[in-house]
Coordinates of N, CA and C in Angstrom, one line a residue:
D22 N -22.3 -74.2 107.2 CA -23.8 -74.0 107.4 C -24.3 -73.6 106.2
A23 N -23.7 -73.3 105.0 CA -24.4 -73.2 103.7 C -25.0 -74.3 103.1
T24 N -23.9 -75.6 103.4 CA -24.7 -76.9 102.9 C -25.4 -77.4 103.8
R25 N -25.5 -77.1 104.8 CA -26.5 -77.7 105.7 C -28.0 -76.9 105.7
N26 N -27.8 -75.6 105.4 CA -29.3 -74.8 104.9 C -29.5 -75.1 103.7
A27 N -28.8 -75.7 102.9 CA -29.1 -76.2 101.4 C -29.9 -77.5 101.6
G28 N -29.9 -78.4 102.7 CA -30.4 -79.7 102.7 C -29.5 -80.6 102.9
A29 N -28.2 -80.5 103.0 CA -27.1 -81.7 103.3 C -27.5 -82.3 104.7
R30 N -27.4 -83.8 104.9 CA -27.4 -84.3 106.2 C -26.3 -84.1 107.0
E31 N -25.1 -84.4 106.0 CA -23.9 -84.5 106.7 C -22.8 -83.9 105.9
V32 N -22.1 -82.9 106.8 CA -21.2 -82.0 106.2 C -19.9 -82.2 106.7
Y33 N -18.7 -82.7 105.9 CA -17.3 -82.6 106.2 C -16.5 -81.5 105.5
I34 N -15.8 -81.2 106.7 CA -14.6 -80.1 106.2 C -13.2 -80.9 105.9
V35 N -12.8 -80.8 104.6 CA -11.6 -81.5 104.2 C -10.6 -80.1 103.8
E36 N -9.3 -80.5 104.2 CA -8.3 -79.5 104.1 C -8.1 -79.7 102.5
Q37 N -7.6 -78.5 101.7 CA -7.3 -78.5 100.3 C -6.4 -79.7 99.8
P38 N -5.4 -79.7 100.6 CA -4.5 -81.0 99.9 C -4.9 -82.1 99.9
M39 N -5.5 -82.4 100.8 CA -6.5 -83.6 101.2 C -7.5 -83.6 100.0
A40 N -8.3 -82.7 99.6 CA -9.1 -82.9 98.6 C -8.6 -83.1 97.3
G41 N -7.3 -82.3 97.2 CA -6.7 -82.7 95.7 C -6.0 -84.0 95.8
A42 N -5.6 -84.5 96.8 CA -5.2 -85.7 96.9 C -6.5 -86.9 96.5
I43 N -7.4 -86.7 97.1 CA -8.5 -87.7 96.9 C -8.9 -87.3 95.4
G44 N -8.9 -85.9 94.9 CA -9.2 -85.8 93.4 C -8.5 -86.6 92.4
I45 N -7.1 -86.5 92.6 CA -6.2 -87.1 91.8 C -6.0 -88.7 92.0
R46 N -6.9 -89.3 93.0 CA -7.2 -90.5 93.4 C -6.0 -91.3 93.9
L47 N -5.5 -90.5 94.9 CA -4.1 -91.1 95.7 C -4.6 -92.0 96.7
P48 N -3.7 -93.1 97.0 CA -4.4 -93.9 98.2 C -4.3 -93.2 99.6
V49 N -4.6 -92.2 99.9 CA -5.0 -91.6 101.0 C -5.2 -92.1 102.3
H50 N -6.1 -93.3 102.0 CA -6.4 -94.3 103.5 C -5.4 -95.4 103.7
E51 N -4.4 -95.5 102.8 CA -3.6 -96.8 102.9 C -2.1 -96.3 103.7
P52 N -1.6 -96.9 104.3 CA -0.3 -96.8 104.9 C 0.8 -96.3 104.2
V53 N 0.7 -95.5 102.9 CA 1.6 -95.1 101.8 C 1.6 -93.6 102.1
G54 N 2.9 -93.0 102.2 CA 3.0 -91.5 102.1 C 3.0 -90.9 100.7
S55 N 2.3 -89.9 100.7 CA 2.0 -89.1 99.4 C 2.3 -87.4 99.8
M56 N 3.1 -86.7 99.1 CA 3.4 -85.5 99.3 C 2.4 -84.7 98.2
V57 N 1.6 -83.7 98.6 CA 0.8 -83.0 97.7 C 1.2 -81.4 98.0
I58 N 1.5 -80.6 96.7 CA 1.4 -79.3 96.8 C 0.4 -78.7 95.9
D59 N -0.4 -77.9 96.9 CA -1.6 -77.4 96.0 C -1.5 -75.7 96.1
I60 N -1.4 -75.4 94.9 CA -0.8 -73.8 94.7 C -2.3 -73.2 94.2
G61 N -2.9 -72.8 95.0 CA -4.2 -71.9 94.6 C -3.8 -70.4 94.4
G62 N -4.8 -69.7 94.5 CA -4.6 -68.2 94.1 C -4.1 -67.4 95.0
G63 N -4.2 -67.6 96.2 CA -3.7 -66.7 97.4 C -2.8 -67.4 98.1
T64 N -2.7 -68.8 98.4 CA -1.9 -69.8 99.4 C -1.6 -70.7 98.5
T65 N -0.2 -71.4 99.0 CA 0.1 -72.5 98.6 C 0.1 -73.6 99.7
D66 N -0.5 -74.7 99.6 CA -0.4 -75.7 100.8 C 0.5 -76.9 100.5
I67 N 1.1 -77.3 101.3 CA 2.3 -78.4 100.9 C 2.0 -79.4 102.0
A68 N 1.4 -80.6 101.8 CA 1.2 -81.5 103.0 C 1.8 -83.0 102.5
V69 N 1.9 -83.7 103.3 CA 2.5 -85.0 103.5 C 1.2 -85.7 104.0
I70 N 0.5 -86.8 103.3 CA -0.7 -87.5 103.7 C -0.1 -89.0 103.8
S71 N -1.0 -89.4 104.7 CA -1.0 -91.0 105.1 C -2.0 -91.4 105.9
L72 N -2.6 -92.5 105.8 CA -3.4 -93.3 106.7 C -4.7 -92.5 107.0
G73 N -5.2 -91.6 105.8 CA -6.4 -91.1 105.9 C -6.1 -89.4 106.7
G74 N -5.1 -89.2 106.9 CA -4.8 -87.9 107.6 C -3.6 -87.0 107.1
I75 N -3.5 -85.9 107.3 CA -2.2 -85.2 106.9 C -1.3 -85.1 108.1
V76 N -0.1 -86.0 107.7 CA 1.0 -85.9 108.8 C 1.7 -84.6 109.0
I77 N 2.0 -84.1 108.0 CA 2.8 -82.6 108.3 C 2.4 -81.7 107.2
S78 N 2.2 -80.5 107.5 CA 1.9 -79.4 106.3 C 2.4 -78.2 106.7
K79 N 2.4 -77.3 105.7 CA 2.6 -75.9 105.8 C 2.0 -75.3 104.7
N80 N 1.7 -73.9 104.8 CA 0.8 -73.1 104.3 C 1.8 -71.7 104.1
I81 N 1.9 -71.4 102.8 CA 2.6 -70.2 102.7 C 1.8 -69.2 101.6
K82 N 1.9 -67.6 101.7 CA 1.4 -67.0 100.9 C 1.9 -66.6 99.4
I83 N 2.7 -67.7 98.9 CA 3.1 -67.5 97.6 C 2.3 -68.7 96.7
A84 N 1.7 -67.9 95.7 CA 0.7 -68.7 94.9 C 0.3 -68.0 93.7
G85 N -0.5 -68.4 93.0 CA -0.8 -67.8 91.8 C -0.9 -66.2 91.5
D86 N -1.6 -65.6 92.6 CA -1.7 -64.1 92.5 C -0.3 -63.4 92.7
K87 N 0.6 -63.9 93.5 CA 1.8 -63.5 93.8 C 2.6 -63.6 92.5
L88 N 2.5 -64.6 91.7 CA 3.3 -64.9 90.6 C 2.9 -64.0 89.4
N89 N 1.6 -63.5 89.6 CA 1.1 -62.6 88.5 C 1.7 -61.1 88.7
S90 N 1.8 -60.8 90.2 CA 2.1 -59.5 90.4 C 3.5 -59.5 90.2
D91 N 4.3 -60.5 90.4 CA 5.9 -60.9 90.0 C 6.1 -60.6 88.5
I92 N 5.2 -60.9 87.6 CA 5.1 -60.9 86.2 C 5.0 -59.3 85.8
I93 N 3.9 -58.8 86.4 CA 3.7 -57.2 86.4 C 4.8 -56.5 86.5
S94 N 5.6 -56.6 87.7 CA 6.5 -55.9 88.2 C 7.7 -56.0 87.3
Y95 N 8.0 -57.1 86.9 CA 9.2 -57.6 86.0 C 9.1 -56.8 84.7
I96 N 7.9 -57.0 84.0 CA 7.6 -56.3 82.9 C 7.5 -54.9 82.9
R97 N 7.1 -54.4 84.1 CA 7.1 -52.8 84.2 C 8.6 -52.3 84.5
N98 N 9.4 -53.1 85.0 CA 10.7 -52.7 85.3 C 11.5 -52.8 84.0
E99 N 11.4 -54.0 83.5 CA 12.5 -54.4 82.5 C 12.0 -53.9 81.0
F100 N 10.6 -53.6 80.6 CA 10.3 -53.1 79.6 C 9.6 -52.0 79.6
K101 N 9.3 -51.4 80.7 CA 8.7 -50.2 80.8 C 7.1 -50.3 80.1
I102 N 6.5 -51.4 80.7 CA 5.1 -51.4 80.1 C 4.3 -51.9 81.1
L103 N 3.1 -51.2 81.1 CA 2.2 -51.5 82.2 C 1.2 -52.4 81.7
I104 N 1.0 -53.7 82.2 CA -0.1 -54.7 81.8 C -0.9 -55.0 83.3
G105 N -2.1 -55.5 82.8 CA -3.0 -56.1 84.0 C -2.9 -57.3 84.5
E106 N -3.7 -57.6 85.3 CA -3.8 -59.1 86.2 C -4.0 -60.2 84.9
T107 N -5.1 -59.5 84.3 CA -5.5 -60.7 83.0 C -4.4 -61.0 82.2
T108 N -3.6 -60.2 81.7 CA -2.3 -60.5 80.7 C -1.3 -61.1 81.2
A109 N -1.3 -60.7 82.8 CA -0.1 -61.5 83.5 C -0.6 -62.8 83.7
E110 N -1.7 -63.1 84.0 CA -2.3 -64.4 84.1 C -2.0 -65.2 82.8
Q111 N -2.5 -64.7 81.6 CA -2.3 -65.2 80.4 C -1.0 -65.6 80.0
V112 N 0.0 -64.6 80.2 CA 1.5 -64.8 80.0 C 1.9 -66.2 80.8
K113 N 1.6 -66.1 82.0 CA 2.0 -67.2 83.0 C 1.5 -68.3 82.6
I114 N 0.5 -68.7 82.0 CA -0.1 -70.0 81.2 C 0.6 -70.3 80.0
T115 N 0.6 -69.2 79.2 CA 1.2 -69.4 78.0 C 2.9 -69.7 77.8
V116 N 3.4 -69.0 78.5 CA 4.9 -69.2 78.6 C 5.7 -69.6 79.8
G117 N 4.9 -69.3 81.1 CA 5.3 -69.9 82.2 C 6.2 -71.2 82.4
A118 N 7.4 -71.3 83.0 CA 8.2 -72.5 82.9 C 9.1 -72.3 84.0
V119 N 9.1 -73.2 85.0 CA 10.3 -73.1 86.1 C 11.7 -73.7 85.5
V120 N 11.4 -74.8 84.6 CA 12.7 -75.2 84.1 C 12.8 -75.1 82.7
P121 N 14.2 -74.7 82.3 CA 14.4 -74.5 80.9 C 14.0 -75.6 79.9
G122 N 13.3 -75.5 78.8 CA 12.8 -76.4 78.0 C 12.7 -75.9 76.7
E123 N 12.0 -76.4 75.9 CA 11.8 -75.7 74.4 C 11.4 -74.3 74.4
P124 N 11.9 -73.5 73.9 CA 11.8 -72.1 73.9 C 10.4 -71.9 73.6
L125 N 9.8 -70.8 74.5 CA 8.5 -70.3 74.3 C 8.5 -68.9 74.4
E126 N 7.7 -68.3 73.5 CA 7.5 -66.8 73.7 C 6.2 -66.5 73.3
T127 N 5.4 -65.1 73.5 CA 4.2 -64.7 73.1 C 4.5 -63.3 73.3
T128 N 3.4 -62.6 72.6 CA 3.5 -61.0 72.3 C 2.4 -60.7 73.3
I129 N 2.9 -59.6 74.0 CA 2.0 -59.1 75.1 C 1.7 -57.6 74.6
R130 N 0.7 -57.0 74.8 CA 0.3 -55.4 74.6 C 0.2 -54.7 75.9
G131 N 0.6 -53.6 76.1 CA 0.2 -52.8 77.3 C 0.7 -51.5 77.1
R132 N 0.7 -50.6 78.1 CA 0.7 -49.2 78.0 C 2.3 -48.7 78.3
D133 N 2.9 -48.0 77.2 CA 4.2 -47.5 77.3 C 4.2 -46.6 78.7
L134 N 5.2 -46.7 79.4 CA 5.2 -46.0 80.6 C 5.7 -44.5 80.3
I135 N 6.8 -44.6 79.3 CA 7.6 -43.5 78.8 C 6.3 -42.6 77.8
T136 N 5.9 -43.0 77.0 CA 5.1 -42.1 76.1 C 3.5 -42.2 76.3
G137 N 3.0 -43.4 77.3 CA 1.6 -43.5 77.4 C 0.8 -44.0 76.3
L138 N 1.5 -44.4 75.4 CA 0.9 -45.3 74.0 C 0.9 -46.5 74.1
P139 N 0.0 -47.4 73.6 CA 0.0 -48.5 73.4 C 1.3 -49.1 72.9
R140 N 1.8 -50.3 73.4 CA 3.1 -50.8 72.8 C 3.1 -52.4 73.1
E141 N 3.6 -53.2 72.0 CA 3.7 -54.6 72.1 C 5.4 -55.2 72.3
V142 N 5.5 -56.4 73.1 CA 6.7 -56.7 73.0 C 6.5 -58.2 73.3
I143 N 7.8 -58.9 72.7 CA 7.5 -60.2 72.9 C 8.3 -60.9 74.3
I144 N 7.7 -61.7 75.0 CA 8.1 -62.2 76.2 C 8.5 -63.7 76.2
T145 N 9.6 -64.2 76.5 CA 10.0 -65.7 76.6 C 9.8 -66.2 77.8
D146 N 10.1 -67.4 77.9 CA 9.7 -68.4 79.0 C 11.0 -67.9 80.2
S147 N 12.2 -67.5 79.6 CA 13.3 -67.1 80.1 C 12.9 -65.9 81.0
D148 N 12.3 -64.7 80.4 CA 11.7 -63.7 80.8 C 10.8 -64.0 82.4
I149 N 9.8 -65.0 82.0 CA 9.0 -65.4 82.9 C 9.6 -65.9 84.2
R150 N 10.5 -66.9 83.8 CA 11.5 -67.6 84.8 C 12.2 -66.5 85.7
E151 N 12.8 -65.8 85.2 CA 13.5 -64.4 86.0 C 12.5 -63.9 86.9
A152 N 11.3 -63.6 86.1 CA 10.2 -62.7 87.0 C 9.5 -63.4 88.3
I153 N 9.5 -64.8 88.2 CA 8.8 -65.8 89.2 C 10.0 -66.4 90.2
G154 N 11.3 -66.2 89.7 CA 12.3 -67.0 90.2 C 12.5 -67.0 91.5
Q155 N 12.1 -65.8 92.4 CA 12.4 -65.5 93.9 C 11.3 -66.4 94.5
S156 N 10.0 -66.1 93.9 CA 8.8 -66.9 94.5 C 8.9 -68.3 94.4
I157 N 9.4 -68.8 93.2 CA 9.7 -70.2 93.2 C 10.4 -70.7 94.1
D158 N 11.7 -69.9 94.4 CA 12.6 -70.4 95.3 C 12.1 -70.4 96.8
I159 N 11.3 -69.5 97.3 CA 10.6 -69.6 98.4 C 9.7 -70.9 98.7
L160 N 8.9 -71.1 97.6 CA 7.9 -72.3 97.4 C 8.9 -73.7 97.4
V161 N 9.9 -73.8 96.9 CA 10.4 -75.0 96.7 C 11.6 -75.0 98.1
E162 N 12.0 -74.1 98.9 CA 12.6 -74.1 100.3 C 11.4 -74.5 101.3
S163 N 10.0 -74.1 101.1 CA 9.1 -74.5 101.9 C 8.8 -76.0 102.0
A164 N 9.0 -76.6 100.4 CA 8.6 -77.9 100.1 C 9.8 -78.8 101.1
K165 N 11.0 -78.1 100.7 CA 12.3 -79.0 101.6 C 11.9 -78.9 103.1
E166 N 11.6 -77.9 103.8 CA 11.4 -77.8 105.1 C 10.3 -78.9 105.7
V167 N 9.3 -79.0 104.7 CA 8.0 -80.1 105.0 C 8.7 -81.4 104.9
L168 N 9.6 -81.8 103.8 CA 10.6 -82.9 103.6 C 11.5 -83.4 104.9
E169 N 12.1 -82.2 105.4 CA 13.0 -82.3 106.5 C 12.4 -82.7 107.7
T170 N 11.0 -82.3 107.8 CA 10.3 -82.6 109.3 C 9.4 -83.9 109.1
T171 N 9.2 -84.4 107.8 CA 8.7 -85.9 107.7 C 9.1 -86.9 108.3
P172 N 8.3 -87.7 108.7 CA 9.2 -89.1 109.2 C 9.9 -90.0 108.2
P173 N 10.9 -90.5 108.6 CA 11.8 -91.4 107.6 C 10.9 -92.3 107.0
E174 N 10.0 -92.9 107.5 CA 9.1 -94.1 106.8 C 8.4 -93.5 105.5
I175 N 7.9 -92.2 106.2 CA 6.7 -91.7 105.2 C 7.8 -91.2 103.9
L176 N 8.8 -90.6 104.4 CA 9.7 -89.8 103.4 C 10.2 -90.9 102.3
A177 N 10.6 -92.0 102.7 CA 10.7 -93.1 101.8 C 9.8 -93.1 100.7
D178 N 8.5 -93.4 101.1 CA 7.5 -93.4 100.2 C 7.2 -92.2 99.2
V179 N 7.5 -91.1 99.9 CA 7.4 -89.8 99.1 C 8.6 -89.8 97.9
M180 N 9.8 -90.2 98.4 CA 11.0 -90.5 97.6 C 10.6 -91.5 96.3
R181 N 10.3 -92.5 96.5 CA 9.6 -93.6 95.6 C 8.4 -93.0 94.8
R182 N 7.5 -92.3 95.2 CA 6.3 -92.2 94.5 C 6.4 -90.8 93.9
G183 N 7.3 -89.9 94.5 CA 7.2 -88.5 94.1 C 6.4 -87.4 94.5
I184 N 6.4 -86.1 94.2 CA 5.4 -85.3 94.7 C 4.4 -85.0 93.5
Y185 N 3.0 -84.9 94.4 CA 2.1 -84.4 93.2 C 1.8 -82.9 93.2
L186 N 1.4 -82.3 92.1 CA 1.4 -80.7 92.3 C -0.1 -80.5 91.6
V187 N -1.0 -80.0 92.5 CA -2.2 -79.6 92.0 C -2.8 -78.2 92.3
G188 N -3.8 -77.9 91.9 CA -4.2 -76.4 91.9 C -4.6 -75.6 90.6

């Protein structure tokens, strides 16, 4: 309605994984299967796309905001420091990693829950991996469920071409 009121002659509604696939120039109209995982702020959309449409998809409520709240809870429980959403987002971007690799660390500042005074601690990628691990496991299990219900011909394409992560 908003786009029509703004003067657009034609309006098309496109699902987020399809928009992501088009945005990264995947061959969405060809008879080739592509798997796209679109991690947004509130939800993650997992879809297998072929011949201009979504073959199978799943939507889960594990996404960026949930990962941020996982980080806030972990730091509160492990370090007894209270941080905000902005700090959690920055930590996720700076040292967030699902797979161990080059060691990463960053310094964060927050309010000490015991003394009430500001305090600084060093957070590593392994801390963040532990913080978001449970949510990532749910995300991976959901991707597996989509793969399990994907037709075999399209699954072969996905296995050959890989999975595309957007968001």
